[in-house]
Amino acid sequence: AEKKCLSTDNARAWCGSDGTLNGIGCSAEDPRSLGQCTLRHHGDPLPPQYRYYEDSTLGGDDASMDFCPVYRTLEGLSCSVAEGKQGLKLDLRGSSYGQDSICASSTLQIQGASNNITTLAGCYAHRCTVSENLVSLEIQGPDQQWRLCTSDFEQLFGFSGFDGQITCPSAQTVCGVPRDSIPHSTPLRSVGLNRMPLRIVVDVEKDVASDPAW
């Protein structure tokens, strides 16, 4: 790790900032999956430079990552299928499953739900607007709701029938290209978006008009 992994400016990459073991959140390895936090107690105190908690035995399980804890993908936690997640109560987060679904950090909860959800994420269908390199997320509930992320890690809230919020994912991670790197005139066929299945929204008339090859 190049920075102290629990520092404020670097916290999105890591888990366990509150010392909670075995938490479930968005995988650091696959944007389509949830993962389990690797924070655990070690038998002996960690070297001083790798201590991030008052308990000197507490840290991640990978020395090559300076014992920083991350959400590691677990079998059965892919957002592409619903099986295996019943106990996580993700439906109360407005989640949906399928080839278009990705993981997003979320504290959404259906209003009036009595169950306390400990999972810090949900699975949401998404689509990428190629001409603007923006991500939209779909929330399932009493009403189907699509919301546009206008920036990476934007906090979305005010969903009908829900309390809480969703943290937008990185457009580069989800759509496969850095934000602001695609000119508005770039046609879809010249953009390499092979990282994961996507719902694509393209302004066809604008792209065709700007590309004489069409």
PDB file of C-alpha atoms in Angstrom:
ATOM      1  CA  ALA A   1       0.000   0.000   0.000  1.00  0.00           C
ATOM      2  CA  GLU A   2       1.289   3.469  -0.863  1.00  0.00           C
ATOM      3  CA  LYS A   3      -0.771   5.330   1.764  1.00  0.00           C
ATOM      4  CA  LYS A   4      -2.017   4.552   5.241  1.00  0.00           C
ATOM      5  CA  CYS A   5      -4.947   2.412   4.251  1.00  0.00           C
ATOM      6  CA  LEU A   6      -7.457   3.760   6.752  1.00  0.00           C
ATOM      7  CA  SER A   7      -6.686   7.429   6.069  1.00  0.00           C
ATOM      8  CA  THR A   8      -9.608   9.627   5.002  1.00  0.00           C
ATOM      9  CA  ASP A   9      -8.344  10.247   1.461  1.00  0.00           C
ATOM     10  CA  ASN A  10      -7.743   6.561   0.818  1.00  0.00           C
ATOM     11  CA  ALA A  11     -10.594   4.912   2.716  1.00  0.00           C
ATOM     12  CA  ARG A  12     -12.726   3.871  -0.283  1.00  0.00           C
ATOM     13  CA  ALA A  13     -10.268   1.132  -1.214  1.00  0.00           C
ATOM     14  CA  TRP A  14     -10.354  -0.549   2.181  1.00  0.00           C
ATOM     15  CA  CYS A  15     -12.716  -1.997   4.772  1.00  0.00           C
ATOM     16  CA  GLY A  16     -12.816  -2.376   8.541  1.00  0.00           C
ATOM     17  CA  SER A  17     -12.179   1.254   9.497  1.00  0.00           C
ATOM     18  CA  ASP A  18     -14.359   0.694  12.577  1.00  0.00           C
ATOM     19  CA  GLY A  19     -12.678  -2.599  13.468  1.00  0.00           C
ATOM     20  CA  THR A  20     -15.677  -4.742  12.475  1.00  0.00           C
ATOM     21  CA  LEU A  21     -14.690  -8.274  11.440  1.00  0.00           C
ATOM     22  CA  ASN A  22     -16.184 -10.169   8.485  1.00  0.00           C
ATOM     23  CA  GLY A  23     -18.173  -7.236   7.125  1.00  0.00           C
ATOM     24  CA  ILE A  24     -19.782  -7.487   3.663  1.00  0.00           C
ATOM     25  CA  GLY A  25     -19.298  -4.730   1.088  1.00  0.00           C
ATOM     26  CA  CYS A  26     -18.313  -4.218  -2.558  1.00  0.00           C
ATOM     27  CA  SER A  27     -15.434  -6.402  -3.686  1.00  0.00           C
ATOM     28  CA  ALA A  28     -12.148  -4.625  -4.354  1.00  0.00           C
ATOM     29  CA  GLU A  29     -11.440  -7.213  -7.075  1.00  0.00           C
ATOM     30  CA  ASP A  30     -14.678  -7.301  -9.106  1.00  0.00           C
ATOM     31  CA  PRO A  31     -17.221  -4.451  -9.473  1.00  0.00           C
ATOM     32  CA  ARG A  32     -19.928  -7.067 -10.122  1.00  0.00           C
ATOM     33  CA  SER A  33     -19.571  -8.793  -6.750  1.00  0.00           C
ATOM     34  CA  LEU A  34     -19.834  -8.311  -3.044  1.00  0.00           C
ATOM     35  CA  GLY A  35     -16.945  -9.352  -0.869  1.00  0.00           C
ATOM     36  CA  GLN A  36     -16.039 -10.101   2.723  1.00  0.00           C
ATOM     37  CA  CYS A  37     -13.639  -7.921   4.661  1.00  0.00           C
ATOM     38  CA  THR A  38     -10.276  -9.598   5.267  1.00  0.00           C
ATOM     39  CA  LEU A  39      -9.803  -7.930   8.656  1.00  0.00           C
ATOM     40  CA  ARG A  40      -8.847 -10.496  11.289  1.00  0.00           C
ATOM     41  CA  HIS A  41      -6.879 -11.034  14.479  1.00  0.00           C
ATOM     42  CA  HIS A  42      -3.326 -12.285  13.995  1.00  0.00           C
ATOM     43  CA  GLY A  43      -1.621 -14.492  16.536  1.00  0.00           C
ATOM     44  CA  ASP A  44       1.157 -11.981  17.161  1.00  0.00           C
ATOM     45  CA  PRO A  45       1.313  -8.174  17.002  1.00  0.00           C
ATOM     46  CA  LEU A  46       1.877  -6.834  13.500  1.00  0.00           C
ATOM     47  CA  PRO A  47       5.050  -4.852  12.728  1.00  0.00           C
ATOM     48  CA  PRO A  48       4.652  -1.246  13.954  1.00  0.00           C
ATOM     49  CA  GLN A  49       4.384   0.217  10.446  1.00  0.00           C
ATOM     50  CA  TYR A  50       1.386  -2.046   9.698  1.00  0.00           C
ATOM     51  CA  ARG A  51      -0.669  -1.288  12.773  1.00  0.00           C
ATOM     52  CA  TYR A  52      -3.871   0.615  11.989  1.00  0.00           C
ATOM     53  CA  TYR A  53      -5.863  -0.131  15.161  1.00  0.00           C
ATOM     54  CA  GLU A  54      -5.401   0.119  18.916  1.00  0.00           C
ATOM     55  CA  ASP A  55      -5.307  -3.686  18.890  1.00  0.00           C
ATOM     56  CA  SER A  56      -1.855  -4.396  17.404  1.00  0.00           C
ATOM     57  CA  THR A  57      -2.915  -7.907  16.295  1.00  0.00           C
ATOM     58  CA  LEU A  58      -5.712  -6.593  14.061  1.00  0.00           C
ATOM     59  CA  GLY A  59      -5.175  -6.220  10.308  1.00  0.00           C
ATOM     60  CA  GLY A  60      -5.794  -7.627   6.846  1.00  0.00           C
ATOM     61  CA  ASP A  61      -4.587 -11.076   5.811  1.00  0.00           C
ATOM     62  CA  ASP A  62      -2.157 -10.122   3.014  1.00  0.00           C
ATOM     63  CA  ALA A  63       1.390  -8.999   3.830  1.00  0.00           C
ATOM     64  CA  SER A  64       1.932  -7.839   0.233  1.00  0.00           C
ATOM     65  CA  MET A  65      -0.798  -5.232   0.830  1.00  0.00           C
ATOM     66  CA  ASP A  66       0.776  -4.050   4.093  1.00  0.00           C
ATOM     67  CA  PHE A  67      -1.970  -5.922   5.972  1.00  0.00           C
ATOM     68  CA  CYS A  68      -4.548  -3.382   4.793  1.00  0.00           C
ATOM     69  CA  PRO A  69      -8.013  -5.023   4.950  1.00  0.00           C
ATOM     70  CA  VAL A  70     -10.015  -5.209   1.717  1.00  0.00           C
ATOM     71  CA  TYR A  71     -13.322  -6.705   0.600  1.00  0.00           C
ATOM     72  CA  ARG A  72     -12.342  -9.966  -1.102  1.00  0.00           C
ATOM     73  CA  THR A  73     -14.725 -11.662  -3.530  1.00  0.00           C
ATOM     74  CA  LEU A  74     -16.425 -14.747  -2.164  1.00  0.00           C
ATOM     75  CA  GLU A  75     -18.076 -17.485  -4.172  1.00  0.00           C
ATOM     76  CA  GLY A  76     -21.819 -16.965  -4.390  1.00  0.00           C
ATOM     77  CA  LEU A  77     -21.735 -13.181  -3.913  1.00  0.00           C
ATOM     78  CA  SER A  78     -21.892 -12.144  -7.588  1.00  0.00           C
ATOM     79  CA  CYS A  79     -24.561  -9.560  -8.387  1.00  0.00           C
ATOM     80  CA  SER A  80     -25.468 -11.525 -11.523  1.00  0.00           C
ATOM     81  CA  VAL A  81     -27.585 -14.054  -9.571  1.00  0.00           C
ATOM     82  CA  ALA A  82     -29.904 -13.846  -6.555  1.00  0.00           C
ATOM     83  CA  GLU A  83     -29.073 -17.283  -5.144  1.00  0.00           C
ATOM     84  CA  GLY A  84     -27.013 -17.380  -1.970  1.00  0.00           C
ATOM     85  CA  LYS A  85     -27.815 -13.873  -0.748  1.00  0.00           C
ATOM     86  CA  GLN A  86     -31.130 -14.335   1.019  1.00  0.00           C
ATOM     87  CA  GLY A  87     -29.549 -13.885   4.432  1.00  0.00           C
ATOM     88  CA  LEU A  88     -28.044 -10.528   3.454  1.00  0.00           C
ATOM     89  CA  LYS A  89     -31.513  -8.956   3.009  1.00  0.00           C
ATOM     90  CA  LEU A  90     -30.324  -6.985  -0.007  1.00  0.00           C
ATOM     91  CA  ASP A  91     -33.883  -6.679  -1.292  1.00  0.00           C
ATOM     92  CA  LEU A  92     -34.382  -4.157   1.510  1.00  0.00           C
ATOM     93  CA  ARG A  93     -31.594  -2.141  -0.117  1.00  0.00           C
ATOM     94  CA  GLY A  94     -33.514  -1.991  -3.422  1.00  0.00           C
ATOM     95  CA  SER A  95     -31.217  -4.534  -5.050  1.00  0.00           C
ATOM     96  CA  SER A  96     -31.722  -6.430  -8.299  1.00  0.00           C
ATOM     97  CA  TYR A  97     -29.680  -9.169  -9.961  1.00  0.00           C
ATOM     98  CA  GLY A  98     -28.594  -9.925 -13.520  1.00  0.00           C
ATOM     99  CA  GLN A  99     -25.817  -9.423 -16.062  1.00  0.00           C
ATOM    100  CA  ASP A 100     -26.302  -5.642 -15.847  1.00  0.00           C
ATOM    101  CA  SER A 101     -25.993  -5.498 -12.056  1.00  0.00           C
ATOM    102  CA  ILE A 102     -22.982  -4.108 -10.218  1.00  0.00           C
ATOM    103  CA  CYS A 103     -22.147  -3.567  -6.571  1.00  0.00           C
ATOM    104  CA  ALA A 104     -22.462  -0.114  -5.029  1.00  0.00           C
ATOM    105  CA  SER A 105     -21.894   0.973  -1.443  1.00  0.00           C
ATOM    106  CA  SER A 106     -25.313   1.564   0.039  1.00  0.00           C
ATOM    107  CA  THR A 107     -27.181   2.319   3.257  1.00  0.00           C
ATOM    108  CA  LEU A 108     -30.582   2.324   1.540  1.00  0.00           C
ATOM    109  CA  GLN A 109     -33.369   0.655   3.464  1.00  0.00           C
ATOM    110  CA  ILE A 110     -37.034   0.377   2.616  1.00  0.00           C
ATOM    111  CA  GLN A 111     -38.966   2.741   4.867  1.00  0.00           C
ATOM    112  CA  GLY A 112     -40.632   0.938   7.743  1.00  0.00           C
ATOM    113  CA  ALA A 113     -38.419  -2.148   7.536  1.00  0.00           C
ATOM    114  CA  SER A 114     -37.686  -3.452  11.024  1.00  0.00           C
ATOM    115  CA  ASN A 115     -34.663  -5.552  10.095  1.00  0.00           C
ATOM    116  CA  ASN A 116     -31.263  -4.061  10.741  1.00  0.00           C
ATOM    117  CA  ILE A 117     -29.105  -4.662   7.641  1.00  0.00           C
ATOM    118  CA  THR A 118     -25.394  -4.982   8.344  1.00  0.00           C
ATOM    119  CA  THR A 119     -24.301  -5.343   4.696  1.00  0.00           C
ATOM    120  CA  LEU A 120     -22.775  -2.062   3.521  1.00  0.00           C
ATOM    121  CA  ALA A 121     -23.644  -2.489  -0.167  1.00  0.00           C
ATOM    122  CA  GLY A 122     -26.293  -3.556  -2.660  1.00  0.00           C
ATOM    123  CA  CYS A 123     -26.585  -4.869  -6.220  1.00  0.00           C
ATOM    124  CA  TYR A 124     -28.009  -2.460  -8.796  1.00  0.00           C
ATOM    125  CA  ALA A 125     -28.671  -2.616 -12.512  1.00  0.00           C
ATOM    126  CA  HIS A 126     -26.648   0.033 -14.312  1.00  0.00           C
ATOM    127  CA  ARG A 127     -26.145   1.626 -17.684  1.00  0.00           C
ATOM    128  CA  CYS A 128     -23.325   3.740 -19.104  1.00  0.00           C
ATOM    129  CA  THR A 129     -23.931   6.819 -21.263  1.00  0.00           C
ATOM    130  CA  VAL A 130     -20.914   6.575 -23.550  1.00  0.00           C
ATOM    131  CA  SER A 131     -20.978  10.117 -24.975  1.00  0.00           C
ATOM    132  CA  GLU A 132     -20.752  11.586 -21.472  1.00  0.00           C
ATOM    133  CA  ASN A 133     -19.115   8.645 -19.620  1.00  0.00           C
ATOM    134  CA  LEU A 134     -21.773   8.707 -16.912  1.00  0.00           C
ATOM    135  CA  VAL A 135     -23.301   5.889 -14.887  1.00  0.00           C
ATOM    136  CA  SER A 136     -26.970   5.467 -13.971  1.00  0.00           C
ATOM    137  CA  LEU A 137     -28.218   3.080 -11.279  1.00  0.00           C
ATOM    138  CA  GLU A 138     -31.627   1.418 -10.929  1.00  0.00           C
ATOM    139  CA  ILE A 139     -33.281   0.999  -7.544  1.00  0.00           C
ATOM    140  CA  GLN A 140     -35.981  -1.654  -7.213  1.00  0.00           C
ATOM    141  CA  GLY A 141     -38.846  -0.905  -4.858  1.00  0.00           C
ATOM    142  CA  PRO A 142     -42.432   0.283  -4.914  1.00  0.00           C
ATOM    143  CA  ASP A 143     -41.409   2.299  -7.983  1.00  0.00           C
ATOM    144  CA  GLN A 144     -38.609   1.563 -10.449  1.00  0.00           C
ATOM    145  CA  GLN A 145     -36.184   4.444 -10.073  1.00  0.00           C
ATOM    146  CA  TRP A 146     -33.192   5.306 -12.275  1.00  0.00           C
ATOM    147  CA  ARG A 147     -30.747   7.891 -10.942  1.00  0.00           C
ATOM    148  CA  LEU A 148     -27.820   9.464 -12.784  1.00  0.00           C
ATOM    149  CA  CYS A 149     -24.374   9.711 -11.161  1.00  0.00           C
ATOM    150  CA  THR A 150     -22.904  13.035 -12.257  1.00  0.00           C
ATOM    151  CA  SER A 151     -19.533  12.346 -10.600  1.00  0.00           C
ATOM    152  CA  ASP A 152     -17.556   9.458  -9.133  1.00  0.00           C
ATOM    153  CA  PHE A 153     -18.526   8.601  -5.539  1.00  0.00           C
ATOM    154  CA  GLU A 154     -21.449  11.026  -5.541  1.00  0.00           C
ATOM    155  CA  GLN A 155     -23.960  10.405  -2.738  1.00  0.00           C
ATOM    156  CA  LEU A 156     -27.472   9.717  -4.075  1.00  0.00           C
ATOM    157  CA  PHE A 157     -30.425  10.001  -1.702  1.00  0.00           C
ATOM    158  CA  GLY A 158     -34.087  10.961  -1.610  1.00  0.00           C
ATOM    159  CA  PHE A 159     -35.382   7.744  -3.197  1.00  0.00           C
ATOM    160  CA  SER A 160     -39.137   7.254  -2.983  1.00  0.00           C
ATOM    161  CA  GLY A 161     -39.945   4.644  -0.318  1.00  0.00           C
ATOM    162  CA  PHE A 162     -36.369   4.437   1.018  1.00  0.00           C
ATOM    163  CA  ASP A 163     -34.189   5.974   3.698  1.00  0.00           C
ATOM    164  CA  GLY A 164     -30.407   6.171   3.327  1.00  0.00           C
ATOM    165  CA  GLN A 165     -28.167   6.696   0.321  1.00  0.00           C
ATOM    166  CA  ILE A 166     -26.087   5.063  -2.405  1.00  0.00           C
ATOM    167  CA  THR A 167     -22.481   5.937  -3.214  1.00  0.00           C
ATOM    168  CA  CYS A 168     -21.916   6.089  -6.969  1.00  0.00           C
ATOM    169  CA  PRO A 169     -19.162   3.822  -8.316  1.00  0.00           C
ATOM    170  CA  SER A 170     -16.185   5.011 -10.333  1.00  0.00           C
ATOM    171  CA  ALA A 171     -17.092   5.459 -14.010  1.00  0.00           C
ATOM    172  CA  GLN A 172     -13.658   4.128 -14.976  1.00  0.00           C
ATOM    173  CA  THR A 173     -14.174   0.951 -12.953  1.00  0.00           C
ATOM    174  CA  VAL A 174     -17.706   0.294 -14.184  1.00  0.00           C
ATOM    175  CA  CYS A 175     -17.563   1.529 -17.775  1.00  0.00           C
ATOM    176  CA  GLY A 176     -13.933   0.702 -18.531  1.00  0.00           C
ATOM    177  CA  VAL A 177     -12.733   4.205 -19.480  1.00  0.00           C
ATOM    178  CA  PRO A 178     -11.611   7.209 -17.402  1.00  0.00           C
ATOM    179  CA  ARG A 179     -14.154   9.986 -16.914  1.00  0.00           C
ATOM    180  CA  ASP A 180     -13.754  12.900 -19.390  1.00  0.00           C
ATOM    181  CA  SER A 181     -11.506  10.808 -21.652  1.00  0.00           C
ATOM    182  CA  ILE A 182     -14.138  10.250 -24.365  1.00  0.00           C
ATOM    183  CA  PRO A 183     -14.841  13.174 -26.739  1.00  0.00           C
ATOM    184  CA  HIS A 184     -18.557  13.771 -27.217  1.00  0.00           C
ATOM    185  CA  SER A 185     -18.189  12.876 -30.897  1.00  0.00           C
ATOM    186  CA  THR A 186     -16.629   9.464 -30.263  1.00  0.00           C
ATOM    187  CA  PRO A 187     -18.825   6.736 -31.826  1.00  0.00           C
ATOM    188  CA  LEU A 188     -19.599   3.669 -29.752  1.00  0.00           C
ATOM    189  CA  ARG A 189     -17.724   1.317 -32.083  1.00  0.00           C
ATOM    190  CA  SER A 190     -14.356   2.970 -31.334  1.00  0.00           C
ATOM    191  CA  VAL A 191     -14.643   2.715 -27.557  1.00  0.00           C
ATOM    192  CA  GLY A 192     -13.200  -0.434 -26.007  1.00  0.00           C
ATOM    193  CA  LEU A 193     -15.713  -1.346 -23.333  1.00  0.00           C
ATOM    194  CA  ASN A 194     -15.005  -5.020 -22.791  1.00  0.00           C
ATOM    195  CA  ARG A 195     -14.567  -5.054 -19.048  1.00  0.00           C
ATOM    196  CA  MET A 196     -18.091  -6.157 -18.164  1.00  0.00           C
ATOM    197  CA  PRO A 197     -21.624  -6.462 -19.596  1.00  0.00           C
ATOM    198  CA  LEU A 198     -23.245  -3.040 -19.847  1.00  0.00           C
ATOM    199  CA  ARG A 199     -26.449  -1.314 -20.660  1.00  0.00           C
ATOM    200  CA  ILE A 200     -25.351   1.339 -23.155  1.00  0.00           C
ATOM    201  CA  VAL A 201     -27.083   4.627 -23.858  1.00  0.00           C
ATOM    202  CA  VAL A 202     -25.787   6.558 -26.862  1.00  0.00           C
ATOM    203  CA  ASP A 203     -26.901   9.776 -28.496  1.00  0.00           C
ATOM    204  CA  VAL A 204     -27.089   8.168 -31.958  1.00  0.00           C
ATOM    205  CA  GLU A 205     -27.918  11.273 -33.954  1.00  0.00           C
ATOM    206  CA  LYS A 206     -25.034  13.241 -32.436  1.00  0.00           C
ATOM    207  CA  ASP A 207     -22.534  10.422 -32.962  1.00  0.00           C
ATOM    208  CA  VAL A 208     -23.606   9.746 -36.546  1.00  0.00           C
ATOM    209  CA  ALA A 209     -23.479  13.394 -37.451  1.00  0.00           C
ATOM    210  CA  SER A 210     -19.966  13.751 -36.086  1.00  0.00           C
ATOM    211  CA  ASP A 211     -18.535  10.672 -37.815  1.00  0.00           C
ATOM    212  CA  PRO A 212     -18.578  10.705 -41.633  1.00  0.00           C
ATOM    213  CA  ALA A 213     -17.814   6.960 -41.694  1.00  0.00           C
ATOM    214  CA  TRP A 214     -21.358   6.171 -40.552  1.00  0.00           C
TER     215      TRP A 214
END
